[in-house]
Coordinates of C-alpha atoms in Angstrom, one line a residue:
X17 CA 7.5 -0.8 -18.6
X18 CA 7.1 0.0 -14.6
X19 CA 4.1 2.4 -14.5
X20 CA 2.6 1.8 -17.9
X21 CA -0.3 0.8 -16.1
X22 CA -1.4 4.0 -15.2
X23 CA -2.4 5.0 -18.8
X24 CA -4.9 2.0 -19.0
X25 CA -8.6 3.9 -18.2
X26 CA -12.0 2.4 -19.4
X27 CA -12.4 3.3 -22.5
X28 CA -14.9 6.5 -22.7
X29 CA -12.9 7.7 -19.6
X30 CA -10.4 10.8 -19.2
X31 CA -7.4 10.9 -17.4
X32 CA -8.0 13.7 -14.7
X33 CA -3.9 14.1 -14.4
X34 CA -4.5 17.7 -12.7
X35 CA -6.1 16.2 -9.2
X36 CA -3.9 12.8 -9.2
X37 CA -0.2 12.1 -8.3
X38 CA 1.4 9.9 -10.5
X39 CA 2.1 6.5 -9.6
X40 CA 5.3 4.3 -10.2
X41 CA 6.7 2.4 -7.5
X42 CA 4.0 0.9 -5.1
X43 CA 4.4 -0.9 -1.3
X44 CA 2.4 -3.3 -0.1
X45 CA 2.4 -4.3 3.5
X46 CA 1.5 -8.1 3.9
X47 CA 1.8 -11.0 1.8
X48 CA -0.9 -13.0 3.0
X49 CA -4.9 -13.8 1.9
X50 CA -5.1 -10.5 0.5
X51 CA -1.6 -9.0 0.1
X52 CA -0.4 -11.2 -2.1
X53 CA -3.1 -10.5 -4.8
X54 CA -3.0 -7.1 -4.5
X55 CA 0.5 -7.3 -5.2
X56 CA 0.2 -9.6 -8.4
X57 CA -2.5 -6.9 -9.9
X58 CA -0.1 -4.0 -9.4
X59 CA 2.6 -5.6 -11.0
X60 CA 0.3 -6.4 -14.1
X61 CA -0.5 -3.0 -14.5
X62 CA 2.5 -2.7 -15.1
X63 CA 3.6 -1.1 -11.8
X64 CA 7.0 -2.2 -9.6
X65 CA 6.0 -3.3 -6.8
X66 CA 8.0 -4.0 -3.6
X67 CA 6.0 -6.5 -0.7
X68 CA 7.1 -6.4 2.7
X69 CA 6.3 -8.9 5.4
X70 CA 7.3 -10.0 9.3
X71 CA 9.8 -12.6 8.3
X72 CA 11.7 -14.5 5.2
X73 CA 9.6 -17.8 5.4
X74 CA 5.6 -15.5 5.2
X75 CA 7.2 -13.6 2.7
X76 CA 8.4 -16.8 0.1
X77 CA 4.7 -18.6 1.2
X78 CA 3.3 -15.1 -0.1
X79 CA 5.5 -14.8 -3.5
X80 CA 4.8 -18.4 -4.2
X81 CA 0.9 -17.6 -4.6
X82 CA 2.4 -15.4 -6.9
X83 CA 4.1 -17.4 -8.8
X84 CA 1.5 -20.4 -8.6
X85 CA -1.3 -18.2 -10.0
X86 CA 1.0 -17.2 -12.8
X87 CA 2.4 -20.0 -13.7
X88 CA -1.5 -21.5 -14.1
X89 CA -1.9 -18.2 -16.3
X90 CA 0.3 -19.9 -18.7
X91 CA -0.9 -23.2 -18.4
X92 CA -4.1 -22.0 -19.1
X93 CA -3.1 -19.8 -22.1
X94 CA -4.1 -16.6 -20.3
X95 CA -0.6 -15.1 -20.4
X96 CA 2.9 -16.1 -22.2
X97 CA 5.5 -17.1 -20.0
X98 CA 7.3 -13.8 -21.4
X99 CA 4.8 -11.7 -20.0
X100 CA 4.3 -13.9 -16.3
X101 CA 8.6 -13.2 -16.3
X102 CA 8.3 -9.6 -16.5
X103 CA 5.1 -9.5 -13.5
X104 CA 7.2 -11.2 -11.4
X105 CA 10.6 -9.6 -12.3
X106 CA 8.3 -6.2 -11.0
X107 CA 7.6 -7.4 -8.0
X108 CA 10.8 -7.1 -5.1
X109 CA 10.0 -9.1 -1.4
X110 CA 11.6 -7.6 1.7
X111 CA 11.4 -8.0 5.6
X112 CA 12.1 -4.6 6.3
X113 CA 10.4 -1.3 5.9
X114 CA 12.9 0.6 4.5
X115 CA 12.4 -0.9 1.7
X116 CA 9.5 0.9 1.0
X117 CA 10.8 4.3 1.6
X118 CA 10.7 5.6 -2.5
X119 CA 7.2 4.4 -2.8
X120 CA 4.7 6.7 -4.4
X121 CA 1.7 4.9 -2.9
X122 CA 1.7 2.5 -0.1
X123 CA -1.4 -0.1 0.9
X124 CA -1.5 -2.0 3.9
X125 CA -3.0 -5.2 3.5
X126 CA -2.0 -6.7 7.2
X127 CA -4.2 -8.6 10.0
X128 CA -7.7 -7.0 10.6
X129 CA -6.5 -5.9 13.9
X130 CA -6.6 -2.1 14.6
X131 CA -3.8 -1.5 17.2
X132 CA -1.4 -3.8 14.9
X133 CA -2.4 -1.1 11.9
X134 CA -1.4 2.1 14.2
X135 CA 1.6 0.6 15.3
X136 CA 2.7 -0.6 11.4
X137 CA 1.3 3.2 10.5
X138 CA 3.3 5.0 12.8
X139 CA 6.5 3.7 11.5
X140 CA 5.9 3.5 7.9
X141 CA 4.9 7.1 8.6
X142 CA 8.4 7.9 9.8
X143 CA 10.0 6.0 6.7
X144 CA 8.3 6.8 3.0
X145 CA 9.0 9.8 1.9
X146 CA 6.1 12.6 2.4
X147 CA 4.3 13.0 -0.6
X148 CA 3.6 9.4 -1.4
X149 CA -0.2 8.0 -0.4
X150 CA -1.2 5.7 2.4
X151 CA -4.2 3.3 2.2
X152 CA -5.8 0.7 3.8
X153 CA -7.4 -2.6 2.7
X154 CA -9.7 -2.9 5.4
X155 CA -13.1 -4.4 5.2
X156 CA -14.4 -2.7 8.2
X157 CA -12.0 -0.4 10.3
X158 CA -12.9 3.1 10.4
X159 CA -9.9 4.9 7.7
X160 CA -10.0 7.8 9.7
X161 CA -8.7 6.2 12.8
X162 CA -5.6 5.0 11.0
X163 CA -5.2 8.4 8.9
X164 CA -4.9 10.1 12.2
X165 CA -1.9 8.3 13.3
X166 CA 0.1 9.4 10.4
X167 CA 1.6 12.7 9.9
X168 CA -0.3 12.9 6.1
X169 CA -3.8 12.5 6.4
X170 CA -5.0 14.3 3.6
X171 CA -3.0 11.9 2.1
X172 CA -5.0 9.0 3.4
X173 CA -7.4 6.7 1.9
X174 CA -9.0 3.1 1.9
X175 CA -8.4 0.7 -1.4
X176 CA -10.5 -2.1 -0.5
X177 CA -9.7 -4.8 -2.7
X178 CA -12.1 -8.0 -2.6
X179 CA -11.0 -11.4 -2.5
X180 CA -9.8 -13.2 -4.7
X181 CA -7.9 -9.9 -5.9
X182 CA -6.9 -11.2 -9.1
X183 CA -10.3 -12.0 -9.8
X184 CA -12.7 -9.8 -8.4
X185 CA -13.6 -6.7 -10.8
X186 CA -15.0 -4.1 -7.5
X187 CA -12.5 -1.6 -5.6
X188 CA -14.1 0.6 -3.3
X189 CA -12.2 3.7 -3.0
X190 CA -13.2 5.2 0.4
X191 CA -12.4 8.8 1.0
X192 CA -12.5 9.8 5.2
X193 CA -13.0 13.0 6.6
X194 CA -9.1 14.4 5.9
X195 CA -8.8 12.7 2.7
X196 CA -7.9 15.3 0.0
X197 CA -9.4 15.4 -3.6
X198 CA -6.2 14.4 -4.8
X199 CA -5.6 11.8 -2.8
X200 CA -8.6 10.4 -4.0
X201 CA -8.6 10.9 -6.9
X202 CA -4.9 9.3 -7.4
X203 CA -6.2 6.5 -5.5
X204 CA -9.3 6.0 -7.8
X205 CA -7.0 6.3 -11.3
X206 CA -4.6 3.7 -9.8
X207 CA -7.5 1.3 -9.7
X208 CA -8.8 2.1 -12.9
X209 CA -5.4 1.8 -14.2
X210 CA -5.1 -2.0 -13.0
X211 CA -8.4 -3.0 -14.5
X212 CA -10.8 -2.3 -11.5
X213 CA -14.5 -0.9 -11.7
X214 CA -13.8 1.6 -8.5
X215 CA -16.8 2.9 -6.6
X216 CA -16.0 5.9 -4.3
X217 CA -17.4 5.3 -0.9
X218 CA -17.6 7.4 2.2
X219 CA -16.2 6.6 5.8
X220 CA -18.4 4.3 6.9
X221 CA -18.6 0.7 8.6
X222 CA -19.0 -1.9 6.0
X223 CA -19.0 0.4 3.6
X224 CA -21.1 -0.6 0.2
X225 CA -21.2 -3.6 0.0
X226 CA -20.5 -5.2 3.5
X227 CA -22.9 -2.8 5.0
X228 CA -25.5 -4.6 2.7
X229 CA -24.1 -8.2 2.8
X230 CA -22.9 -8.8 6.3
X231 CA -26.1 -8.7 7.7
X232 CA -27.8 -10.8 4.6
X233 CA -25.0 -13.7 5.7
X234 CA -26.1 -13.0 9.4
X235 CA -29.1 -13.6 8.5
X236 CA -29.2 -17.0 6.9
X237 CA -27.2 -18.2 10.1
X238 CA -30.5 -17.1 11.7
X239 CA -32.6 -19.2 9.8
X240 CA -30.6 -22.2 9.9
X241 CA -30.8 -21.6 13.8
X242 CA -34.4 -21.4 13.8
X243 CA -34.5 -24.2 11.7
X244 CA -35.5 -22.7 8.2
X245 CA -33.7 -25.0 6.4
X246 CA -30.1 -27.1 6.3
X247 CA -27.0 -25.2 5.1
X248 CA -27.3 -26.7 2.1
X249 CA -31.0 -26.2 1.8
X250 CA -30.6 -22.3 2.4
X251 CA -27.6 -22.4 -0.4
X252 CA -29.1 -24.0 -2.9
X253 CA -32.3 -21.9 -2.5
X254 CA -30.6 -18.4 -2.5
X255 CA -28.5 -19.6 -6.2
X256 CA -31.6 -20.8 -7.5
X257 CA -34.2 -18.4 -6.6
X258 CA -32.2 -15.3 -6.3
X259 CA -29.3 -15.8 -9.0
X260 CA -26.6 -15.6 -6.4
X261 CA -23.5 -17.6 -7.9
X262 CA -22.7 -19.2 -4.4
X263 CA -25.4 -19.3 -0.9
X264 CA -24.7 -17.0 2.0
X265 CA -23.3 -20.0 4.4
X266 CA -21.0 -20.9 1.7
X267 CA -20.3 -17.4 1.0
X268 CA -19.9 -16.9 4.7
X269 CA -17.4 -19.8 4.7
X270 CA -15.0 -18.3 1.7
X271 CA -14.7 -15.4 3.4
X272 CA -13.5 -16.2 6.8
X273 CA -15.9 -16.7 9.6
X274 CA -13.2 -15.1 11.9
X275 CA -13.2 -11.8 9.1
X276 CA -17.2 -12.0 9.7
X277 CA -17.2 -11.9 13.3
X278 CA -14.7 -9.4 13.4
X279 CA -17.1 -7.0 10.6
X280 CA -20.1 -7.6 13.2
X281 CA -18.4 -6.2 15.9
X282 CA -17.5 -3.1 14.0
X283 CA -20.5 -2.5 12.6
X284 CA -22.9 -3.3 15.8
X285 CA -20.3 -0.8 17.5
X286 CA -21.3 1.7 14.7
X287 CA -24.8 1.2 14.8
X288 CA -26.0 -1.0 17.5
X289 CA -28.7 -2.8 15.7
X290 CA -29.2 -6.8 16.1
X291 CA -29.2 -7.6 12.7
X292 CA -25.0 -6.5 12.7
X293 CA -24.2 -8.8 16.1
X294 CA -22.8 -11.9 16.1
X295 CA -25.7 -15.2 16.2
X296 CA -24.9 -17.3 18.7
X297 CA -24.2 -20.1 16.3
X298 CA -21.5 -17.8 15.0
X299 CA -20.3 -17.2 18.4
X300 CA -19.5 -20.7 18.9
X301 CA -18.6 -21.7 15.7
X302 CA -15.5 -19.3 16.1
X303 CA -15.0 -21.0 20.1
X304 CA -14.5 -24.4 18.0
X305 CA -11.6 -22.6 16.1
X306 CA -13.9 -23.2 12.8
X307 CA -13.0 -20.3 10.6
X308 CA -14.4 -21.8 7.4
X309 CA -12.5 -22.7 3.7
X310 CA -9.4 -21.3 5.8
X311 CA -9.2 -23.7 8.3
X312 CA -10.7 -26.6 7.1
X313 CA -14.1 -26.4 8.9
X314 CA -17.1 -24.2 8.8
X315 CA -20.2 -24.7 7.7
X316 CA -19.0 -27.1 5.2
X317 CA -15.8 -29.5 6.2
X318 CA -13.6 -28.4 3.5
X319 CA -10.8 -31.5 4.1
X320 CA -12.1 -33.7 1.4
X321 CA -12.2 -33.0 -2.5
X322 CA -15.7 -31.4 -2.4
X323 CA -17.1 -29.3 0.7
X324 CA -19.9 -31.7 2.6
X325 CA -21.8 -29.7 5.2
X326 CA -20.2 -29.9 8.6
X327 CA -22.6 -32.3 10.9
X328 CA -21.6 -30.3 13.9
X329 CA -23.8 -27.0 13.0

C-alpha cells in the first residue's frame, strides 16, 4: 500500500506524528549512481515514487538498475517476484518536472555540481506544491546554499544517502540554519520508515562521516607518495590491522576519485587545513581521466574480473 512505509520505526521507537508531515508520494531528481537507489528504497517502504531525469534513454539505464537489483532479490530468495512487481509498479519515470508537482517530499540526487543544483532548485521551486519538503543528497555542498534559492527554506533539509543505497544502513539527516523542527523531523521519520539508522547532523562540510574519512583516504594517498607502502600493501594493512572491511585506496576507488576531489575542495574551502586538499597524486590521477571502479581505472584497473593495482600510480 503506497505510504505503508511510514509506520515501520525501530522497534522501542515512537512515532513523533505532531512535528512531522506525513509522507506519500515522493520525487526524486536523478536516476544515476545514487538516484536510482534512493528511488528503489522508497518504493520498498512502501512509498510511490515518481523519478525524473534529463532525457528518455538516462532515465530507462536508471530504472533498469532497478529492475536488475530486483530481479537478483528474487533470484536470491530475498524477495518473491510478487513483492519485486509491486516496488516497481510504485515507482513512475518521467523527463519532466511537472511530474513531480503532487509530491510530499522531493530529494535531489543530481551531479555534485552546485550551480546545476540552484538552477534544478529554482524551478522545482516554482512547480511542487508549497508544503511538500526539499532535500539534498549531497556529500559535501553546504544545504543552506541551496535552501536559500527556494522560496521554502524552513522546509529544507539534506538526506544523505550512502552508496550503495540499497545497502548501506547510515542516513545523515542534516538540518541547516532555516531548517524547521518539522522539517526535520519529517525528514528523519521517512528514513526510519525505509529501514535507515538516521543520525541528525549539522550544516557542516563533510558532515560526520566525510569530515572524518575524507582526510583518512587523503591520507593513505600520502603514504603511498612518500613511499609507505604499495596500494595494495596500505589495503591489506588497514583490513587486517584495523578491521576495516575494504583499504582506503580501494575505498577511495569505489567511491569516485572525481566525488573525492570534488569533497577536498569543499572542505579545504571550509577550513583551509592541508590534510582536506587534493595530493598531488590525486591531482593527476583525475588529469588522466582515472576516476576509479567508475571508469575503469584508479588505483586498481578494474577492466579485468578482479581489480589488479594500476602500474601507473
Amino acid at each position: 500500500m503506497a505510504g505503508g512505509g511510514r509506520d515501520r520505526l525501530p522497534q522501542g521507537e515512537q512515532p513523533r506524528c505532531a512535528m512531522a508531515q506525513q509522507i506519500e508520494r515522493v520525487g526524486v531528481l536523478g536516476a544515476g549512481l545514487m538516484g536510482h537507489g534512493i528511488v528503489q528504497v522508497a518504493a520498498e517502504a512502501g512509498y510511490d515514487v515518481v523519478v525524473r531525469e534529463v532525457d528518455e534513454e538516462t532515465l530507462q539505464k536508471g530504472l533498469g538498475k532497478i529492475e536488475k537489483q530486483l530481479a537478483r532479490a528474487v533470484e536470491k530468495g530475498r524477495s518473491s517476484q510478487q513483492d519485486a512487481d509491486a516496488v516497481r509498479g510504485r515507482i513512475r519515470g518521467t523527463t519532466h518536472y511537472r511530474e513531480l508537482a503532487d509530491c510530499d517530499l522531493v530529494i535531489e540526487a543530481i551531479t555534485e555540481s552546485l550551480p546545476l543544483k540552484l538552477e534544478m532548485w529554482r524551478e522545482i521551486d516554482e512547480i511542487v506544491k508549497p508544503d511538500a519538503v526539499f532535500a539534498t543528497n549531497t556529500s559535501s555542498l553546504a544545504v543552506i546554499d541551496q535552501a536559500a534559492v527556494t522560496s521554502r527554506p524552513g522546509q529544507f533539509v539534506g538526506l544523505h544517502y550512502f552508496n550503495p543505497a540499497q545497502v548501506m544502513k547510515l542516513v545523515e539527516v542534516v538540518r541547516c540554519v532555516t531548517s524547521t523542527e518539522e522539517a526535520l523531523q519529517t525528514a528523519l521519520q521517512f528514513a526510519r520508515s525505509e529501514g535507515k539508522l538516521a543520525i541528525p547532523t549539522r550544516d557542516k562540510a563533510g558532515f560526520i562521516v566525510n569530515r572524518l574519512l575524507v582526510p583518512y583516504m587523503l591520507d593513505a594517498i600520502r603514504a603511498h607518495e612518500e613511499g609507505v607502502g604499495s596500494v595494495v600493501e596500505i589495503d591489506e594493512a588497514m583490513k587486517a590491522g584495523a578491521g576495516h572491511p575494504m583499504g582506503p585506496l580501494t575505498l577511495a576507488d569505489f567511491v569516485g576519485l572525481d566525488t573525492l576531489g570534488s569533497i577536498c575542495d569543499v572542505m579545504f574551502d571550509e577550513f583551509r587545513e592541508r590534510r582536506f586538499a587534493r595530493p598531488p597524486a590525486l591531482r593527476k590521477m583525475l588529469s588522466a581521466g582515472w576516476f576509479g571502479r567508475k571508469s575503469g581505472m584508479g588505483f586498481y584497473d578494474h577492466s579485468g574480473e578482479a581489480p589488479v593495482q594500476n602500474p601507473g600510480v
